[in-house]
PDB file of C-alpha atoms in Angstrom:
ATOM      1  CA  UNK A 313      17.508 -18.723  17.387  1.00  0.00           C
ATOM      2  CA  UNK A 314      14.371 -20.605  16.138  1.00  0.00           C
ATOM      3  CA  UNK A 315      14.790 -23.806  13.659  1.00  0.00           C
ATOM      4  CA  UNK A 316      13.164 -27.115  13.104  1.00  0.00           C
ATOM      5  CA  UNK A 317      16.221 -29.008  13.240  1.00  0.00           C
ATOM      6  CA  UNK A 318      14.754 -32.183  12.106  1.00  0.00           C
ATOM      7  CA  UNK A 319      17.521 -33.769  10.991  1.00  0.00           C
ATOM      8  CA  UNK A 320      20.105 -32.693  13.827  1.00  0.00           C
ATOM      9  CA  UNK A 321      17.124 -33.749  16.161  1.00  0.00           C
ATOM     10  CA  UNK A 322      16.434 -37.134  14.246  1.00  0.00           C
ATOM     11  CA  UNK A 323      20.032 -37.909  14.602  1.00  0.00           C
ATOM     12  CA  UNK A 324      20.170 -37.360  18.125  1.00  0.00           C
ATOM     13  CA  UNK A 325      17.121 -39.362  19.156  1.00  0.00           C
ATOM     14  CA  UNK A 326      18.135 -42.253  17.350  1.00  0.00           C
ATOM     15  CA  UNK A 327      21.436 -42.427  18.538  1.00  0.00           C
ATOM     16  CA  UNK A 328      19.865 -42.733  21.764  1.00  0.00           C
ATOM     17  CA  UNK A 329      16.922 -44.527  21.468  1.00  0.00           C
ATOM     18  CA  UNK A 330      19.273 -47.077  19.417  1.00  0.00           C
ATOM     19  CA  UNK A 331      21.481 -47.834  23.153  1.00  0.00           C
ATOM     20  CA  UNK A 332      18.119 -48.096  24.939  1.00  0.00           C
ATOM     21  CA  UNK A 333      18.661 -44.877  26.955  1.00  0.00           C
ATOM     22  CA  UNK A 334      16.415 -42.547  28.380  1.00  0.00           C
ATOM     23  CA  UNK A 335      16.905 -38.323  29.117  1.00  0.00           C
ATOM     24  CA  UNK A 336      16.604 -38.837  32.699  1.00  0.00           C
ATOM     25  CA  UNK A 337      19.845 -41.150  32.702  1.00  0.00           C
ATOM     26  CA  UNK A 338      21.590 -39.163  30.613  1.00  0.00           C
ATOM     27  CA  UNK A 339      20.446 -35.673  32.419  1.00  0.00           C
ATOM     28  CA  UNK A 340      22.389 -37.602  35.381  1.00  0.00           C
ATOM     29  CA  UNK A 341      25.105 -38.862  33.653  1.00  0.00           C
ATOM     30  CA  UNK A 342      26.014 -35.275  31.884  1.00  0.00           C
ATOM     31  CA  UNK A 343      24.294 -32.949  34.516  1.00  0.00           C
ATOM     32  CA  UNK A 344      22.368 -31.148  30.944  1.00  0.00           C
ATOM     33  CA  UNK A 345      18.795 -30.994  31.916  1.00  0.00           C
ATOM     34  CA  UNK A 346      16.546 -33.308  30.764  1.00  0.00           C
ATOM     35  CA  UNK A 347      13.880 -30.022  28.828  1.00  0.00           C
ATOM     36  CA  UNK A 348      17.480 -28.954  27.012  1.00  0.00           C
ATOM     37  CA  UNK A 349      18.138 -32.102  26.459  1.00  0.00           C
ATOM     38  CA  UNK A 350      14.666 -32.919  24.669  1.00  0.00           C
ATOM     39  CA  UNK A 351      15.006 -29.020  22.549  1.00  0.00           C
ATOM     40  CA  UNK A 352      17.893 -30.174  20.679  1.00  0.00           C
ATOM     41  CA  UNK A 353      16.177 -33.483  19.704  1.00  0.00           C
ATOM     42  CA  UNK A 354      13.227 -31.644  18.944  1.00  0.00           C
ATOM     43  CA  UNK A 355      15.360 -28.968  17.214  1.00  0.00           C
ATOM     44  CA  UNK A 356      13.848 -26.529  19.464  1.00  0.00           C
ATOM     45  CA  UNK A 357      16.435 -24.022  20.049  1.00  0.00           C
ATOM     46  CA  UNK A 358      15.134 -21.579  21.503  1.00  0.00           C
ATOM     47  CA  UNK A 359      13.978 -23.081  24.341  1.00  0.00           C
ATOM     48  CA  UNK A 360      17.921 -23.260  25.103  1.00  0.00           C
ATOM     49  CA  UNK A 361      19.432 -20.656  27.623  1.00  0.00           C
ATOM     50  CA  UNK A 362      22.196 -19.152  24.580  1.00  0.00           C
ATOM     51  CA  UNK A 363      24.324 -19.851  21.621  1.00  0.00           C
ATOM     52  CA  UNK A 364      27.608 -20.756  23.880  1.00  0.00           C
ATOM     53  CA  UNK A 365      25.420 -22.916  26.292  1.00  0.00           C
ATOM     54  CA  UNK A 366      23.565 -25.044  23.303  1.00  0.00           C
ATOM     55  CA  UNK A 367      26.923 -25.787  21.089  1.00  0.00           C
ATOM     56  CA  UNK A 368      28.320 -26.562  24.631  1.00  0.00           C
ATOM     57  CA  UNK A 369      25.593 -29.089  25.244  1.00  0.00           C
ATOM     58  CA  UNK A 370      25.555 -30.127  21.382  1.00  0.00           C
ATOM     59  CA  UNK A 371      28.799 -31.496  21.987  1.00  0.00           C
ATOM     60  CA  UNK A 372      28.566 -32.874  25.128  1.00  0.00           C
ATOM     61  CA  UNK A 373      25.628 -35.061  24.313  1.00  0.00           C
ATOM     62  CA  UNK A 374      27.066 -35.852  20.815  1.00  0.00           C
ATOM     63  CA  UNK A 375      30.297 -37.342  22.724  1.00  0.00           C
ATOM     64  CA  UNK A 376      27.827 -39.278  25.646  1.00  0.00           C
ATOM     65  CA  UNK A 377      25.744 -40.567  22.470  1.00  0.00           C
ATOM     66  CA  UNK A 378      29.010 -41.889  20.457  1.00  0.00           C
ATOM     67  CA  UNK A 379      28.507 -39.212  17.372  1.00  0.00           C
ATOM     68  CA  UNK A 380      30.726 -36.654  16.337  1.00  0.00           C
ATOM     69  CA  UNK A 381      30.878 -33.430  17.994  1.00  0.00           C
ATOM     70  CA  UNK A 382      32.455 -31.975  15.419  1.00  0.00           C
ATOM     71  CA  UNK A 383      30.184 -32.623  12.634  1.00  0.00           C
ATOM     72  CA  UNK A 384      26.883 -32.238  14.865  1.00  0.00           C
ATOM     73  CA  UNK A 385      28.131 -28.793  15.954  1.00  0.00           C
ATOM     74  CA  UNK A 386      28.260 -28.290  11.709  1.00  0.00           C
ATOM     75  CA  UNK A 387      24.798 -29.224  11.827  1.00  0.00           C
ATOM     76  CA  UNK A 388      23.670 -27.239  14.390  1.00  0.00           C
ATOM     77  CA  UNK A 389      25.106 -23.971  12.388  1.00  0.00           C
ATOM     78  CA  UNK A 390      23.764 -25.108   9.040  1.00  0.00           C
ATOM     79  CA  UNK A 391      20.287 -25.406  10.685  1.00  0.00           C
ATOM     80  CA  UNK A 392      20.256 -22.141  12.732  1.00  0.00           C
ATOM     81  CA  UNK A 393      21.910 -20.278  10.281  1.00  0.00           C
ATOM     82  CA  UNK A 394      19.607 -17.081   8.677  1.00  0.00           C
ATOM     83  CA  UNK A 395      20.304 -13.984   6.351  1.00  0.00           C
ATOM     84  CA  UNK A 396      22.155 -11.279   8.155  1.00  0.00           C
ATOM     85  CA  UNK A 397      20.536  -7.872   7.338  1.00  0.00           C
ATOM     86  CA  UNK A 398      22.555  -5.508   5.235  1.00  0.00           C
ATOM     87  CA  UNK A 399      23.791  -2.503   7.538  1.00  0.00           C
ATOM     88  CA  UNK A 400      25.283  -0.820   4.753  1.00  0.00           C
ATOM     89  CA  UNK A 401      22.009  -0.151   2.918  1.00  0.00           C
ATOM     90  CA  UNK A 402      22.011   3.500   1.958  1.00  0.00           C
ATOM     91  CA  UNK A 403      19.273   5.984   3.035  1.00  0.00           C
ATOM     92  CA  UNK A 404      17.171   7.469   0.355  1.00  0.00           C
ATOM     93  CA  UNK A 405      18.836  10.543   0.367  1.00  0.00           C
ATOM     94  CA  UNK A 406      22.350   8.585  -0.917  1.00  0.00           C
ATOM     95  CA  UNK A 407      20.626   6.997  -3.700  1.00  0.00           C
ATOM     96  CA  UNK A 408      19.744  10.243  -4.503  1.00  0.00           C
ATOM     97  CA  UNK A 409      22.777  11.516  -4.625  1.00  0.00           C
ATOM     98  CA  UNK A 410      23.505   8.407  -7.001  1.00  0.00           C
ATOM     99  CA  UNK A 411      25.282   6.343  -4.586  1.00  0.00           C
ATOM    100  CA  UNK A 412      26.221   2.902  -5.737  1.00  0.00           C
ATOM    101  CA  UNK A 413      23.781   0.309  -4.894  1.00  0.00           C
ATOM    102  CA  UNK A 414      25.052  -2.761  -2.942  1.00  0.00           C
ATOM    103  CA  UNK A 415      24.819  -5.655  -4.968  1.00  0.00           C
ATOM    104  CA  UNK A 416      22.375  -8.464  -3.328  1.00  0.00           C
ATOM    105  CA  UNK A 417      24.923 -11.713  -2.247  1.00  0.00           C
ATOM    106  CA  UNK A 418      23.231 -14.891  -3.237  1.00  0.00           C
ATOM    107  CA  UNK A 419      25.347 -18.678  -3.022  1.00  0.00           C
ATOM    108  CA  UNK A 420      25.500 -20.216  -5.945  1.00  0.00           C
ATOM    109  CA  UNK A 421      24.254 -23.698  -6.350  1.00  0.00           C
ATOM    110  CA  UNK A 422      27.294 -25.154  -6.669  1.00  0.00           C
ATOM    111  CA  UNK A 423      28.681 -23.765  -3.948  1.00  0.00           C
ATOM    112  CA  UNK A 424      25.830 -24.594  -1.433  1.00  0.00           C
ATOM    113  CA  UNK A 425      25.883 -28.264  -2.508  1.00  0.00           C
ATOM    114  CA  UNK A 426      29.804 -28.416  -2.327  1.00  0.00           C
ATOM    115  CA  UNK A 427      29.086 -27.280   1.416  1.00  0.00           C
ATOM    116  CA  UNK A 428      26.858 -29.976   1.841  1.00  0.00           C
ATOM    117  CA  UNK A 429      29.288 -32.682   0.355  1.00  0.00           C
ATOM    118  CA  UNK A 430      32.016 -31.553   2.597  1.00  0.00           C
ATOM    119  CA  UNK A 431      29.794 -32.101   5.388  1.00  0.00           C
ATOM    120  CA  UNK A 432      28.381 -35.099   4.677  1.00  0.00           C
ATOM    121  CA  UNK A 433      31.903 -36.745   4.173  1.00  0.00           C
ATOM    122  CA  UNK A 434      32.907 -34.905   6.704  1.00  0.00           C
ATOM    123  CA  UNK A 435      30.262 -36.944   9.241  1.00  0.00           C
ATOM    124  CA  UNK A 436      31.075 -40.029   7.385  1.00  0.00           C
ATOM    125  CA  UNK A 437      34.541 -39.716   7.979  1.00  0.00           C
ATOM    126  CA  UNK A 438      34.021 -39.285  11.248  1.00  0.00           C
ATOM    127  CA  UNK A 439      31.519 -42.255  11.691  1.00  0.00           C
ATOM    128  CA  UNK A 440      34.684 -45.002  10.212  1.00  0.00           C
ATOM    129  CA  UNK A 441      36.947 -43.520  12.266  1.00  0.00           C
ATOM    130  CA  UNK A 442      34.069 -44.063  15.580  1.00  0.00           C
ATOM    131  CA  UNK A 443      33.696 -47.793  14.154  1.00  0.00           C
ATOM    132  CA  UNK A 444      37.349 -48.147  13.984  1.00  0.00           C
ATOM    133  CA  UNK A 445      38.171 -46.884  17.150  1.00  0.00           C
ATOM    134  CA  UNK A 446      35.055 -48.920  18.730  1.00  0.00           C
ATOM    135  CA  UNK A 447      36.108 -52.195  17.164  1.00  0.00           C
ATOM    136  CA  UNK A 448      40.197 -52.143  17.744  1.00  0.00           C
ATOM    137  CA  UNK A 449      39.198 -50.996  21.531  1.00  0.00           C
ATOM    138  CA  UNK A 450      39.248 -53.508  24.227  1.00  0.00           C
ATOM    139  CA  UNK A 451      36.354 -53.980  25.769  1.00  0.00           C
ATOM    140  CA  UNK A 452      35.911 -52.265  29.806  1.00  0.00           C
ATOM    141  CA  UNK A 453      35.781 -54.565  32.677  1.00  0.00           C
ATOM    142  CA  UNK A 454      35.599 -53.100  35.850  1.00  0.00           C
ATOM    143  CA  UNK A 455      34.698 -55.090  39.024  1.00  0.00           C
ATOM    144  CA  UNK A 456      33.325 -53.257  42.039  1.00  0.00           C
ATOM    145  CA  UNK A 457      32.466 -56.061  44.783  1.00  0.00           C
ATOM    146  CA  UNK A 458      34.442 -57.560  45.978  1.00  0.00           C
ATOM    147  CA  UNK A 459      36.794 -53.955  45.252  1.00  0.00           C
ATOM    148  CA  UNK A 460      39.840 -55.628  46.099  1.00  0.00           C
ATOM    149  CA  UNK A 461      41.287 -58.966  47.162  1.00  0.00           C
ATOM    150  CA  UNK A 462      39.442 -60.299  50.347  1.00  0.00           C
ATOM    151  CA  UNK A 463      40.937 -62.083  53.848  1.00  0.00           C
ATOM    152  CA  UNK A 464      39.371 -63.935  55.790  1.00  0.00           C
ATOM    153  CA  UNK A 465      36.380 -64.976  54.151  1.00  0.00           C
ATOM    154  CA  UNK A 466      33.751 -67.643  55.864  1.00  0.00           C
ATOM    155  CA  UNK A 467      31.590 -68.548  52.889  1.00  0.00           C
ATOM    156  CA  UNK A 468      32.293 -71.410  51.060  1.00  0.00           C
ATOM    157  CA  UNK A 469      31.260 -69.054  47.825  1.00  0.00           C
ATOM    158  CA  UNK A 470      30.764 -65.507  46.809  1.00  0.00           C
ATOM    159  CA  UNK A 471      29.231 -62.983  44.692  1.00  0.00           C
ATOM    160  CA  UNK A 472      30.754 -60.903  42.157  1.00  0.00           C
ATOM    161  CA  UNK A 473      30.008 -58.142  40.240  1.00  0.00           C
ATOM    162  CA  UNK A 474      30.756 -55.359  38.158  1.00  0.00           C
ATOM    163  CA  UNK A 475      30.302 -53.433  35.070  1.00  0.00           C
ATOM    164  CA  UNK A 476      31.861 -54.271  31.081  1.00  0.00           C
ATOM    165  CA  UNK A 477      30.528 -53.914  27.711  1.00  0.00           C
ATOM    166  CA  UNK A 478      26.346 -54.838  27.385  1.00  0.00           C
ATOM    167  CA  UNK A 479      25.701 -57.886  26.455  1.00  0.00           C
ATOM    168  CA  UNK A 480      29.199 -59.223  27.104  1.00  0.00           C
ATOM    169  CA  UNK A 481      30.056 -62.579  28.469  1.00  0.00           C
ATOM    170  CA  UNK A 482      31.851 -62.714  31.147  1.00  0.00           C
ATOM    171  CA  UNK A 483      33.953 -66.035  32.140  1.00  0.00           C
ATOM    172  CA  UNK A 484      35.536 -66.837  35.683  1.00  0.00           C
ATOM    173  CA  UNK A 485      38.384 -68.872  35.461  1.00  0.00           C
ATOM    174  CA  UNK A 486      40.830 -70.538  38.236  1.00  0.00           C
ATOM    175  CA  UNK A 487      38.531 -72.483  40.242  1.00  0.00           C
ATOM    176  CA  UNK A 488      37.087 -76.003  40.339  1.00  0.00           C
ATOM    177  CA  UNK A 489      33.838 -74.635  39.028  1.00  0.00           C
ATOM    178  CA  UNK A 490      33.941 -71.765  36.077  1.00  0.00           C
ATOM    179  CA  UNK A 491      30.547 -70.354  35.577  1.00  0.00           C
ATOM    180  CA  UNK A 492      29.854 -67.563  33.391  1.00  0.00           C
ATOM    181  CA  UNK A 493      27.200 -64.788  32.649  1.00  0.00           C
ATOM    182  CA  UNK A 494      25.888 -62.372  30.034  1.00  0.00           C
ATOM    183  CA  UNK A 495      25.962 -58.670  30.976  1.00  0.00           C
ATOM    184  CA  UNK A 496      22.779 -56.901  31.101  1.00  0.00           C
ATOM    185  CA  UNK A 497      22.301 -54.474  27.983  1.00  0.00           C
ATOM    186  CA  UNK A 498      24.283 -51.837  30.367  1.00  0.00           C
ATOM    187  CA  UNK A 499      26.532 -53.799  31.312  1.00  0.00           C
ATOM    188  CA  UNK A 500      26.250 -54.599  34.564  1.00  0.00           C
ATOM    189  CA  UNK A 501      26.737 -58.459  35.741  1.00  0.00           C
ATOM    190  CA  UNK A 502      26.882 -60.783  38.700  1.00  0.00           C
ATOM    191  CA  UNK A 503      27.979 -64.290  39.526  1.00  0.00           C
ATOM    192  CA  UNK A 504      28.219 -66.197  42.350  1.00  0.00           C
ATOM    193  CA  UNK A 505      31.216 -68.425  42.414  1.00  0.00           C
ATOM    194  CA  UNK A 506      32.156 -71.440  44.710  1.00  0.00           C
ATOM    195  CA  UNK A 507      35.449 -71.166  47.001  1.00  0.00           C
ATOM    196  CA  UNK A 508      37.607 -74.090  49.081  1.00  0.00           C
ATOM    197  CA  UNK A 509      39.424 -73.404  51.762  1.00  0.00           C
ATOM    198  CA  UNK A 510      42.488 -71.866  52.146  1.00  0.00           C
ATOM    199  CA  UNK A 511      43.601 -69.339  48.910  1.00  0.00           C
ATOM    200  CA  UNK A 512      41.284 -68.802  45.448  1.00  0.00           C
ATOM    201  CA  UNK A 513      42.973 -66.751  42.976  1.00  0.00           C
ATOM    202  CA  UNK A 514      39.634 -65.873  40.661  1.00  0.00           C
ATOM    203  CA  UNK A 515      40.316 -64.666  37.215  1.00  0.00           C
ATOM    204  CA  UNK A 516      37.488 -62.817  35.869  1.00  0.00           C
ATOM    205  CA  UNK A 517      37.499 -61.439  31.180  1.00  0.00           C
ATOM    206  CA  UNK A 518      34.750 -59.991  29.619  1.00  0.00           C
ATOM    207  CA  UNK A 519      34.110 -60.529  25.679  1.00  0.00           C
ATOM    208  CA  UNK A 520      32.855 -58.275  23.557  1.00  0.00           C
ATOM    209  CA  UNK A 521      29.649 -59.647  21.445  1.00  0.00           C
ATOM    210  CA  UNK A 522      30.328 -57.113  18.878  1.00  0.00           C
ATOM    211  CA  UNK A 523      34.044 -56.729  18.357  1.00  0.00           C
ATOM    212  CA  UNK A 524      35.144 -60.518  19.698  1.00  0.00           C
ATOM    213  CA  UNK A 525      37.552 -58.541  21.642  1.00  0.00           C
ATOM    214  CA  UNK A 526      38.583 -59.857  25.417  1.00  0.00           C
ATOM    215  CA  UNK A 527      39.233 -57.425  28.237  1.00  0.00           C
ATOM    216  CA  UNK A 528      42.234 -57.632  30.299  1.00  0.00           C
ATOM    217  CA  UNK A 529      42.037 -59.984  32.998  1.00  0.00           C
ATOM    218  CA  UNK A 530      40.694 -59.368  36.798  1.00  0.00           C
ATOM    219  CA  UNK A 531      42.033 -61.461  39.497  1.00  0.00           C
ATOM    220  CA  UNK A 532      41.087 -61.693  42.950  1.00  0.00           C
ATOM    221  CA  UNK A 533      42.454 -63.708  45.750  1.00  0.00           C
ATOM    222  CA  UNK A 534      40.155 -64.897  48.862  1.00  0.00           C
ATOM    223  CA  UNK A 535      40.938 -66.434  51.730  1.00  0.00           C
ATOM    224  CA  UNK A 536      38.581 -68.501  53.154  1.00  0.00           C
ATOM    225  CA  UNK A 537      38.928 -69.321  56.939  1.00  0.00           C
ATOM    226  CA  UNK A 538      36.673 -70.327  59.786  1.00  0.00           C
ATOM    227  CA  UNK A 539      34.007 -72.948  59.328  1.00  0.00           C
ATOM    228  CA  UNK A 540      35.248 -74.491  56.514  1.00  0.00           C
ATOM    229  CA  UNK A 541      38.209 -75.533  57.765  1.00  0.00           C
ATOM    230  CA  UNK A 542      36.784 -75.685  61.414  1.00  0.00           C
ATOM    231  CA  UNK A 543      34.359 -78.370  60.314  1.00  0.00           C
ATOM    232  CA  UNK A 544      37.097 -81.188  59.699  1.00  0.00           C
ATOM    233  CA  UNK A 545      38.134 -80.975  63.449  1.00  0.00           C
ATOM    234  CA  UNK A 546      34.888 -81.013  64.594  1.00  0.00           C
ATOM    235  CA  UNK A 547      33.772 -84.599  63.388  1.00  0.00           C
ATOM    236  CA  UNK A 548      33.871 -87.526  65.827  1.00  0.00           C
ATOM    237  CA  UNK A 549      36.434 -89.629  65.148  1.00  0.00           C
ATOM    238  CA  UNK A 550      35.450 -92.648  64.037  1.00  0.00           C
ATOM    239  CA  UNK A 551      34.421 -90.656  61.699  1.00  0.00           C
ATOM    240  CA  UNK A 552      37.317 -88.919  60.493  1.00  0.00           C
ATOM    241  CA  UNK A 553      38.810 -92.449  60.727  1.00  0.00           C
ATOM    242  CA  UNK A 554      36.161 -93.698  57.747  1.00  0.00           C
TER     243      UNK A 554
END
């Protein structure tokens, strides 16, 4: 199960290589080791453990690198695909006897390049329908710290952070001061953001660079207690007075 595969492989390093990711992420991320991971870009099949295990990890890494599964797996046939050797050939013996001789099977042109128009529209198909889905999808936010809403906070600010679409900009809303931050080019981001005492409901959207779409909205709500409200009463009085 030998093959060059340079065009399967092309397509799969570029897909990568074009979202800045590396085969020891995405060994971690889909738990396909990173040497498999490097045969199929390399079209180097059979340094794969099987048939069943390298469509298996075709399609996995086709869906982690946003291509089509479908059409990849086509591919992956068209470029490991060789003549099967006749059984049926008859002995010498047969002939002979005057035995019919199998006629050799040979694709026509037309037929071969009809193949390779129904795959190609096949893929490109498949590619509008990825844009379409990509750009009509609202973008992920997901914040992780603070993972829920917080009591009894004694900062007068705090950090938060999570993970949306790379390169997004994310907005915090509901407070006297707003900031906002771009998301790394995975996606992760972080902003500190100042509090006042008592109750801040913080309202955190992410939008999309590419697609202009928003998330849905994040809230928050801290309570800050202790030394910010502790500090008031603790001033001499002349001057609270002033």
């Amino acid at each position: 199960m030998t093959g060059e595969g340079q065009h399967l492989g092309e397509m799969l390093r570029s897909a990568r290589e074009s979202r800045g990711l590396d085969r020891v992420r995405i060994e971690r991320d889909t738990r396909i080791r990173e040497r498999y991971l490097s045969a199929l870009e390399r079209g180097a099949y059979d340094e794969l453990p099987g048939e069943v295990y390298a469509r298996g990890f075709l399609r996995t890494y086709a869906t982690y690198l946003g291509l089509d599964p479908d059409a990849m797996t086509a591919l992956y046939r068209l470029e490991t695909r060789r003549p099967t050797a006749d059984r049926s050939r008859p002995t010498a013996r047969r002939r002979a006897l005057g035995s019919p001789q199998p006629r050799a099977f040979a694709l026509a042109p037309g037929v071969v390049a009809a193949a390779i128009l129904t795959i190609l529209v096949g893929a490109l198909v498949a590619y509008l329908a990825y844009q379409l889905i990509t750009f009509a999808r609202t973008p992920e936010l997901r914040v992780l710290d603070p993972a829920g809403d917080v009591a009894g906070h004694r900062d007068s600010s705090i950090v938060i952070s999570g993970v949306t679409a790379p390169n997004a900009r994310v907005s915090v809303s509901g407070l006297t001061e707003n900031p906002s931050v771009v998301a790394d080019s995975e996606g992760t981001f972080s902003v500190r953001v100042e509090l006042v005492p008592g109750s801040n409901l913080v309202t955190i959207r992410a939008l999309d660079p590419r697609t202009r779409r928003q998330s849905a909205e994040v809230t928050r709500t801290i309570e800050v207690v202790g030394d910010a409200d502790a500090g008031e009463s603790r001033r001499p009085p002349s001057a609270q007075r002033g």
